[in-house]
């Protein structure tokens, strides 16, 4: 008897929870305040990265701060969506009240009598997903947004919200996909294009790919004063072996720059490395824009041969002259992308031998090999 009394009380409370707000009328939310909150949290994520690069905070503190800001960003987006309903008109209000007062309790009771089982354990994931957003972890909030996007794949704002969170959580490939969806649905924006290119670059171990290069160029065409895409384009020129153009790009970027800006120190390091290395390529040379254009006229076999030729040239130089940790890592990655697992394993063995007496560098080589799934790591 007590069980049914509790059921009746619970049903009554649930019905009131629905009917009272309906009687007062649902308020229309413009979403402007929520959007502003989201923008602030995105800026905070970028600010934390800047402070980390400048050495103002350590990695552990930065990771903790980024996790908390990401949680707040997702919570703000969830709250903003939850408040976007419109006021019900009189007829719909009466229908909703009737449903809440009579039909819902009746349907719930009938369903329970037919299918219910008091001993059945609840669903932990659903319980976590249903909790208030400000009480949830980043992982649960990400799961909520992912579930929403699986049901609403054309929600461009949703993709734009989760993209920087993926990047802050060390998931650059997922971040790039999210930015690509946001750009496809809502149109290109300089900041989204730049972050899309950055995510692609991070996913490729620092190599500015053709897709990333195009995104950075499009961002600059939309905002010629933007620093971040020009920074990556200068890196790309260095990777392509275009030393003079890269030096000029870095000098243009640094001209009139605020010396306290987080990126200036990194830019000066890149410029110094180019000037110190003379004509020797300091990084793996990826296909230049001319190479890419020429490859479009090639057949699949010829294009593959061109790529293999570039990789083979790098491998020969590293075997004869040695090279940096970054170069060996990129050689292993290139072989893996080409599907030449044994060559990647051999490259790892050679790199490990070359840095056998340098523990820090050897550790970096092993970490890269482990990420590529090489057995020797």
CSV table of C-alpha atoms in Angstrom, one decimal:
chain,number,residue,atom,x,y,z
A,1,UNK,CA,0.0,0.0,0.0
A,2,UNK,CA,2.8,2.4,1.0
A,3,UNK,CA,4.4,1.7,-2.4
A,4,UNK,CA,1.3,2.9,-4.3
A,5,UNK,CA,1.0,6.0,-2.1
A,6,UNK,CA,4.5,6.9,-3.0
A,7,UNK,CA,3.8,6.3,-6.6
A,8,UNK,CA,0.7,8.6,-6.4
A,9,UNK,CA,2.7,11.3,-4.7
A,10,UNK,CA,5.5,11.1,-7.1
A,11,UNK,CA,3.1,11.3,-10.1
A,12,UNK,CA,1.4,14.3,-8.6
A,13,UNK,CA,4.7,16.1,-8.0
A,14,UNK,CA,5.8,15.3,-11.6
A,15,UNK,CA,2.5,16.6,-13.0
A,16,UNK,CA,2.8,19.8,-11.0
A,17,UNK,CA,6.3,20.3,-12.2
A,18,UNK,CA,5.0,20.3,-15.7
A,19,UNK,CA,1.7,22.2,-15.2
A,20,UNK,CA,3.0,25.1,-13.0
A,21,UNK,CA,5.5,26.4,-15.6
A,22,UNK,CA,3.0,25.9,-18.4
A,23,UNK,CA,0.4,27.9,-16.6
A,24,UNK,CA,2.9,30.8,-16.2
A,25,UNK,CA,3.9,30.6,-19.9
A,26,UNK,CA,7.2,29.6,-21.3
A,27,UNK,CA,9.5,32.6,-21.8
A,28,UNK,CA,11.2,33.2,-25.1
A,29,UNK,CA,14.9,33.3,-24.9
A,30,UNK,CA,17.0,35.2,-27.4
A,31,UNK,CA,20.1,33.1,-26.7
A,32,UNK,CA,22.3,36.2,-26.8
A,33,UNK,CA,23.4,35.9,-23.2
A,34,UNK,CA,24.2,32.2,-23.7
A,35,UNK,CA,26.1,32.9,-26.9
A,36,UNK,CA,28.1,35.5,-25.1
A,37,UNK,CA,29.0,33.1,-22.3
A,38,UNK,CA,30.2,30.5,-24.9
A,39,UNK,CA,32.3,33.1,-26.7
A,40,UNK,CA,34.0,34.1,-23.3
A,41,UNK,CA,34.8,30.4,-22.6
A,42,UNK,CA,36.3,29.9,-26.0
A,43,UNK,CA,38.5,33.0,-25.5
A,44,UNK,CA,39.5,31.6,-22.1
A,45,UNK,CA,40.7,28.3,-23.7
A,46,UNK,CA,42.9,30.3,-26.1
A,47,UNK,CA,44.2,32.5,-23.3
A,48,UNK,CA,45.2,29.4,-21.3
A,49,UNK,CA,47.2,28.1,-24.3
A,50,UNK,CA,48.8,31.5,-24.6
A,51,UNK,CA,49.9,31.6,-20.9
A,52,UNK,CA,51.3,28.0,-21.3
A,53,UNK,CA,53.4,29.0,-24.3
A,54,UNK,CA,54.7,32.0,-22.4
A,55,UNK,CA,55.6,29.9,-19.4
A,56,UNK,CA,53.3,31.7,-17.0
A,57,UNK,CA,51.7,28.4,-15.9
A,58,UNK,CA,52.9,24.8,-16.0
A,59,UNK,CA,51.4,22.0,-18.1
A,60,UNK,CA,49.5,20.4,-15.2
A,61,UNK,CA,47.8,23.7,-14.2
A,62,UNK,CA,47.0,24.5,-17.8
A,63,UNK,CA,45.4,21.1,-18.4
A,64,UNK,CA,43.3,21.5,-15.2
A,65,UNK,CA,42.2,25.0,-16.2
A,66,UNK,CA,41.3,23.9,-19.8
A,67,UNK,CA,39.2,21.0,-18.5
A,68,UNK,CA,37.2,23.3,-16.2
A,69,UNK,CA,36.7,25.9,-18.9
A,70,UNK,CA,35.7,23.2,-21.4
A,71,UNK,CA,33.1,21.9,-18.9
A,72,UNK,CA,31.7,25.4,-18.5
A,73,UNK,CA,31.6,25.9,-22.2
A,74,UNK,CA,29.6,22.8,-22.8
A,75,UNK,CA,27.3,23.5,-19.8
A,76,UNK,CA,26.6,27.0,-21.2
A,77,UNK,CA,25.8,25.6,-24.6
A,78,UNK,CA,23.5,23.0,-23.0
A,79,UNK,CA,21.7,25.7,-20.9
A,80,UNK,CA,21.4,28.0,-23.9
A,81,UNK,CA,19.7,25.3,-25.9
A,82,UNK,CA,17.4,24.3,-23.1
A,83,UNK,CA,16.1,27.9,-22.8
A,84,UNK,CA,15.3,28.4,-26.5
A,85,UNK,CA,11.6,27.4,-26.3
A,86,UNK,CA,8.7,29.6,-27.4
A,87,UNK,CA,5.6,30.6,-25.5
A,88,UNK,CA,2.7,28.2,-26.0
A,89,UNK,CA,-0.6,29.6,-27.3
A,90,UNK,CA,-3.9,29.1,-25.4
A,91,UNK,CA,-5.1,26.0,-27.2
A,92,UNK,CA,-1.7,24.3,-27.0
A,93,UNK,CA,-1.4,25.3,-23.3
A,94,UNK,CA,-4.8,23.6,-22.5
A,95,UNK,CA,-3.8,20.5,-24.4
A,96,UNK,CA,-0.5,20.3,-22.6
A,97,UNK,CA,-2.2,20.8,-19.3
A,98,UNK,CA,-4.7,18.1,-20.0
A,99,UNK,CA,-1.9,15.8,-21.1
A,100,UNK,CA,0.1,16.5,-18.0
A,101,UNK,CA,-2.9,16.1,-15.7
A,102,UNK,CA,-4.6,13.0,-17.0
A,103,UNK,CA,-2.9,11.3,-19.9
A,104,UNK,CA,0.7,11.2,-18.7
A,105,UNK,CA,-0.1,9.7,-15.2
A,106,UNK,CA,-2.4,7.2,-16.8
A,107,UNK,CA,0.1,6.2,-19.5
A,108,UNK,CA,2.9,6.0,-16.9
A,109,UNK,CA,0.8,3.8,-14.6
A,110,UNK,CA,-0.3,1.5,-17.4
A,111,UNK,CA,3.2,1.2,-18.7
A,112,UNK,CA,4.6,0.4,-15.3
A,113,UNK,CA,1.9,-2.3,-14.7
A,114,UNK,CA,2.7,-3.8,-18.0
A,115,UNK,CA,6.5,-3.5,-18.2
A,116,UNK,CA,7.7,-2.3,-14.9
A,117,UNK,CA,10.1,-4.1,-12.6
A,118,UNK,CA,11.0,-2.5,-9.2
A,119,UNK,CA,14.0,-4.7,-8.9
A,120,UNK,CA,15.5,-3.7,-12.3
A,121,UNK,CA,18.7,-1.6,-11.9
A,122,UNK,CA,18.7,1.9,-13.3
A,123,UNK,CA,20.9,2.9,-16.3
A,124,UNK,CA,24.1,4.7,-15.0
A,125,UNK,CA,24.8,6.5,-18.3
A,126,UNK,CA,21.3,7.8,-18.7
A,127,UNK,CA,21.3,9.0,-15.1
A,128,UNK,CA,24.6,10.8,-15.6
A,129,UNK,CA,23.4,12.4,-18.9
A,130,UNK,CA,20.2,13.6,-17.3
A,131,UNK,CA,21.9,15.4,-14.4
A,132,UNK,CA,22.2,19.2,-14.4
A,133,UNK,CA,24.9,20.4,-16.8
A,134,UNK,CA,26.8,22.3,-14.1
A,135,UNK,CA,27.2,19.1,-12.0
A,136,UNK,CA,28.7,17.0,-14.8
A,137,UNK,CA,32.2,16.2,-15.9
A,138,UNK,CA,33.6,17.2,-19.3
A,139,UNK,CA,33.4,13.6,-20.5
A,140,UNK,CA,29.7,13.4,-19.7
A,141,UNK,CA,29.0,16.8,-21.2
A,142,UNK,CA,30.8,15.8,-24.4
A,143,UNK,CA,28.6,12.7,-24.5
A,144,UNK,CA,25.5,14.8,-24.2
A,145,UNK,CA,26.6,17.1,-27.0
A,146,UNK,CA,27.6,14.1,-29.2
A,147,UNK,CA,24.2,12.5,-28.6
A,148,UNK,CA,22.5,15.8,-29.5
A,149,UNK,CA,24.6,16.1,-32.7
A,150,UNK,CA,23.9,12.5,-33.7
A,151,UNK,CA,20.2,13.5,-33.6
A,152,UNK,CA,20.7,17.0,-35.1
A,153,UNK,CA,23.7,16.7,-37.4
A,154,UNK,CA,22.9,20.0,-39.1
A,155,UNK,CA,23.3,22.0,-35.8
A,156,UNK,CA,26.3,24.1,-36.9
A,157,UNK,CA,26.5,25.9,-33.5
A,158,UNK,CA,26.7,22.6,-31.7
A,159,UNK,CA,29.7,21.5,-33.9
A,160,UNK,CA,31.3,24.9,-33.3
A,161,UNK,CA,31.0,24.5,-29.5
A,162,UNK,CA,32.4,21.0,-29.3
A,163,UNK,CA,35.3,21.6,-31.7
A,164,UNK,CA,37.6,23.6,-29.4
A,165,UNK,CA,36.7,21.2,-26.5
A,166,UNK,CA,37.9,18.3,-28.6
A,167,UNK,CA,41.1,20.1,-29.3
A,168,UNK,CA,41.7,21.0,-25.6
A,169,UNK,CA,41.1,17.3,-24.8
A,170,UNK,CA,43.8,16.1,-27.2
A,171,UNK,CA,41.5,14.9,-30.0
A,172,UNK,CA,42.6,17.0,-33.0
A,173,UNK,CA,41.1,14.7,-35.6
A,174,UNK,CA,37.7,14.9,-34.0
A,175,UNK,CA,38.1,18.7,-33.6
A,176,UNK,CA,38.9,19.0,-37.3
A,177,UNK,CA,35.8,17.1,-38.3
A,178,UNK,CA,33.7,19.3,-36.0
A,179,UNK,CA,35.1,22.5,-37.4
A,180,UNK,CA,34.6,21.2,-41.0
A,181,UNK,CA,30.9,20.5,-40.2
A,182,UNK,CA,30.5,24.0,-38.6
A,183,UNK,CA,32.0,25.6,-41.7
A,184,UNK,CA,29.9,23.5,-44.1
A,185,UNK,CA,26.7,24.3,-42.3
A,186,UNK,CA,27.2,27.9,-41.2
A,187,UNK,CA,29.7,29.1,-43.7
A,188,UNK,CA,33.4,30.0,-43.4
A,189,UNK,CA,34.7,32.3,-40.7
A,190,UNK,CA,38.4,33.3,-40.3
A,191,UNK,CA,38.7,31.9,-36.7
A,192,UNK,CA,37.0,28.6,-37.6
A,193,UNK,CA,39.1,28.1,-40.7
A,194,UNK,CA,42.3,28.9,-38.7
A,195,UNK,CA,41.3,26.5,-35.9
A,196,UNK,CA,40.4,23.8,-38.5
A,197,UNK,CA,43.8,24.1,-40.1
A,198,UNK,CA,45.5,24.0,-36.6
A,199,UNK,CA,43.6,20.8,-35.7
A,200,UNK,CA,44.7,19.2,-39.0
A,201,UNK,CA,48.3,20.2,-38.3
A,202,UNK,CA,48.2,18.8,-34.8
A,203,UNK,CA,46.6,15.6,-36.1
A,204,UNK,CA,49.6,15.2,-38.5
A,205,UNK,CA,52.3,15.7,-35.9
A,206,UNK,CA,53.0,19.3,-36.8
A,207,UNK,CA,53.0,18.9,-40.6
A,208,UNK,CA,50.9,21.6,-42.4
A,209,UNK,CA,48.9,19.5,-44.9
A,210,UNK,CA,47.5,20.8,-48.2
A,211,UNK,CA,44.0,21.0,-46.6
A,212,UNK,CA,45.3,22.9,-43.7
A,213,UNK,CA,47.3,25.2,-46.0
A,214,UNK,CA,44.2,26.0,-48.0
A,215,UNK,CA,42.2,26.8,-44.8
A,216,UNK,CA,44.9,29.2,-43.5
A,217,UNK,CA,45.1,30.9,-46.9
A,218,UNK,CA,41.3,31.3,-46.9
A,219,UNK,CA,41.4,32.7,-43.4
A,220,UNK,CA,44.0,35.3,-44.4
A,221,UNK,CA,42.0,36.2,-47.5
A,222,UNK,CA,39.1,37.0,-45.2
A,223,UNK,CA,41.2,38.8,-42.5
A,224,UNK,CA,44.6,39.9,-43.8
A,225,UNK,CA,45.7,41.1,-40.3
A,226,UNK,CA,45.0,37.7,-38.5
A,227,UNK,CA,48.2,36.5,-36.9
A,228,UNK,CA,47.5,32.8,-36.3
A,229,UNK,CA,46.9,31.7,-39.9
A,230,UNK,CA,49.9,33.7,-41.1
A,231,UNK,CA,52.0,32.0,-38.4
A,232,UNK,CA,51.1,28.6,-39.7
A,233,UNK,CA,51.6,29.6,-43.3
A,234,UNK,CA,55.1,30.7,-42.4
A,235,UNK,CA,55.7,27.3,-40.9
A,236,UNK,CA,54.4,25.7,-44.0
A,237,UNK,CA,56.9,27.6,-46.2
A,238,UNK,CA,59.7,26.3,-44.1
A,239,UNK,CA,58.4,22.7,-44.3
A,240,UNK,CA,58.3,23.1,-48.1
A,241,UNK,CA,62.0,24.1,-48.2
A,242,UNK,CA,61.2,27.7,-49.3
A,243,UNK,CA,63.7,29.3,-47.0
A,244,UNK,CA,63.7,32.8,-48.5
A,245,UNK,CA,59.9,33.0,-48.6
A,246,UNK,CA,59.7,31.6,-45.1
A,247,UNK,CA,62.2,34.2,-43.7
A,248,UNK,CA,60.2,37.0,-45.4
A,249,UNK,CA,56.9,35.7,-44.0
A,250,UNK,CA,58.3,35.6,-40.4
A,251,UNK,CA,59.8,39.1,-40.8
A,252,UNK,CA,56.4,40.4,-42.1
A,253,UNK,CA,54.6,38.8,-39.2
A,254,UNK,CA,57.0,40.2,-36.6
A,255,UNK,CA,57.1,43.7,-38.0
A,256,UNK,CA,55.4,46.0,-35.4
A,257,UNK,CA,54.4,43.0,-33.2
A,258,UNK,CA,54.0,43.4,-29.5
A,259,UNK,CA,57.0,41.7,-27.9
A,260,UNK,CA,54.9,40.5,-25.0
A,261,UNK,CA,52.5,38.6,-27.3
A,262,UNK,CA,52.6,34.8,-26.6
A,263,UNK,CA,53.4,33.9,-30.2
A,264,UNK,CA,56.4,36.3,-30.8
A,265,UNK,CA,59.0,34.2,-29.0
A,266,UNK,CA,58.0,31.1,-31.0
A,267,UNK,CA,58.1,33.1,-34.2
A,268,UNK,CA,61.6,34.4,-33.4
A,269,UNK,CA,62.8,30.8,-32.7
A,270,UNK,CA,61.5,29.7,-36.1
A,271,UNK,CA,63.2,32.6,-37.9
A,272,UNK,CA,66.5,32.0,-36.0
A,273,UNK,CA,66.4,28.3,-36.9
A,274,UNK,CA,66.0,29.1,-40.6
A,275,UNK,CA,68.8,31.6,-40.6
A,276,UNK,CA,71.2,29.3,-38.7
A,277,UNK,CA,70.6,26.3,-40.9
A,278,UNK,CA,71.7,27.9,-44.1
A,279,UNK,CA,70.4,26.2,-47.1
A,280,UNK,CA,69.9,22.8,-45.4
A,281,UNK,CA,66.3,21.8,-45.0
A,282,UNK,CA,65.5,21.7,-41.3
A,283,UNK,CA,62.3,19.8,-41.6
A,284,UNK,CA,60.6,17.2,-43.8
A,285,UNK,CA,59.8,18.8,-47.1
A,286,UNK,CA,56.2,18.1,-47.9
A,287,UNK,CA,54.9,18.6,-51.4
A,288,UNK,CA,55.0,22.3,-52.5
A,289,UNK,CA,52.0,24.0,-54.0
A,290,UNK,CA,53.6,23.5,-57.4
A,291,UNK,CA,54.0,19.8,-56.7
A,292,UNK,CA,50.4,19.6,-55.6
A,293,UNK,CA,49.2,21.3,-58.8
A,294,UNK,CA,51.4,19.1,-61.0
A,295,UNK,CA,50.1,16.0,-59.2
A,296,UNK,CA,46.6,16.7,-60.3
A,297,UNK,CA,47.6,15.9,-63.8
A,298,UNK,CA,49.2,12.6,-62.9
A,299,UNK,CA,47.7,9.2,-62.7
A,300,UNK,CA,47.4,7.5,-59.4
A,301,UNK,CA,50.6,5.5,-59.9
A,302,UNK,CA,52.7,8.5,-60.9
A,303,UNK,CA,51.4,10.5,-58.0
A,304,UNK,CA,52.3,7.7,-55.6
A,305,UNK,CA,55.7,7.5,-57.2
A,306,UNK,CA,56.2,11.2,-56.6
A,307,UNK,CA,55.4,10.9,-52.9
A,308,UNK,CA,57.6,7.8,-52.5
A,309,UNK,CA,60.4,9.7,-54.2
A,310,UNK,CA,60.2,12.5,-51.6
A,311,UNK,CA,60.1,10.1,-48.7
A,312,UNK,CA,63.0,8.1,-50.2
A,313,UNK,CA,65.1,11.2,-50.5
A,314,UNK,CA,64.5,12.1,-46.9
A,315,UNK,CA,65.3,8.5,-45.8
A,316,UNK,CA,68.6,8.5,-47.7
A,317,UNK,CA,69.7,11.9,-46.2
A,318,UNK,CA,68.8,10.7,-42.7
A,319,UNK,CA,70.7,7.5,-43.1
A,320,UNK,CA,73.8,9.2,-44.5
A,321,UNK,CA,73.9,12.5,-42.6
A,322,UNK,CA,71.6,12.0,-39.6
A,323,UNK,CA,68.9,14.4,-38.6
A,324,UNK,CA,66.6,15.8,-35.9
A,325,UNK,CA,64.1,13.9,-33.8
A,326,UNK,CA,61.3,15.7,-35.8
A,327,UNK,CA,62.7,14.5,-39.1
A,328,UNK,CA,62.9,10.8,-38.0
A,329,UNK,CA,59.4,11.0,-36.5
A,330,UNK,CA,58.0,12.4,-39.8
A,331,UNK,CA,59.8,9.7,-41.8
A,332,UNK,CA,58.2,7.0,-39.6
A,333,UNK,CA,54.8,8.7,-40.0
A,334,UNK,CA,55.3,9.0,-43.8
A,335,UNK,CA,56.0,5.3,-44.2
A,336,UNK,CA,53.0,4.4,-42.0
A,337,UNK,CA,50.7,6.6,-44.1
A,338,UNK,CA,52.1,4.9,-47.3
A,339,UNK,CA,51.3,1.5,-45.7
A,340,UNK,CA,55.0,0.5,-45.6
A,341,UNK,CA,55.0,-0.8,-42.0
A,342,UNK,CA,58.3,-2.6,-42.3
A,343,UNK,CA,60.1,0.5,-43.6
A,344,UNK,CA,58.5,2.4,-40.7
A,345,UNK,CA,59.9,-0.2,-38.3
A,346,UNK,CA,63.3,0.0,-39.9
A,347,UNK,CA,63.3,3.8,-39.6
A,348,UNK,CA,62.4,3.5,-35.9
A,349,UNK,CA,65.3,1.1,-35.4
A,350,UNK,CA,67.7,3.5,-37.1
A,351,UNK,CA,66.4,6.5,-35.2
A,352,UNK,CA,66.7,4.6,-31.9
A,353,UNK,CA,70.3,3.7,-32.7
A,354,UNK,CA,71.2,7.2,-33.7
A,355,UNK,CA,69.9,8.6,-30.4
A,356,UNK,CA,70.9,5.7,-28.1
A,357,UNK,CA,73.1,7.9,-26.0
A,358,UNK,CA,70.6,10.7,-25.7
A,359,UNK,CA,67.8,9.6,-23.4
A,360,UNK,CA,65.4,12.6,-23.9
A,361,UNK,CA,65.5,12.4,-27.7
A,362,UNK,CA,65.2,8.6,-27.6
A,363,UNK,CA,62.1,8.9,-25.4
A,364,UNK,CA,60.5,11.3,-28.0
A,365,UNK,CA,61.3,8.8,-30.8
A,366,UNK,CA,59.8,5.9,-28.8
A,367,UNK,CA,56.7,8.0,-28.0
A,368,UNK,CA,56.1,8.8,-31.7
A,369,UNK,CA,56.7,5.1,-32.7
A,370,UNK,CA,54.2,4.0,-30.0
A,371,UNK,CA,51.5,6.4,-31.4
A,372,UNK,CA,52.1,4.9,-34.8
A,373,UNK,CA,51.7,1.4,-33.5
A,374,UNK,CA,55.2,0.2,-34.3
A,375,UNK,CA,56.1,-3.0,-32.6
A,376,UNK,CA,59.6,-2.1,-31.7
A,377,UNK,CA,58.4,0.7,-29.5
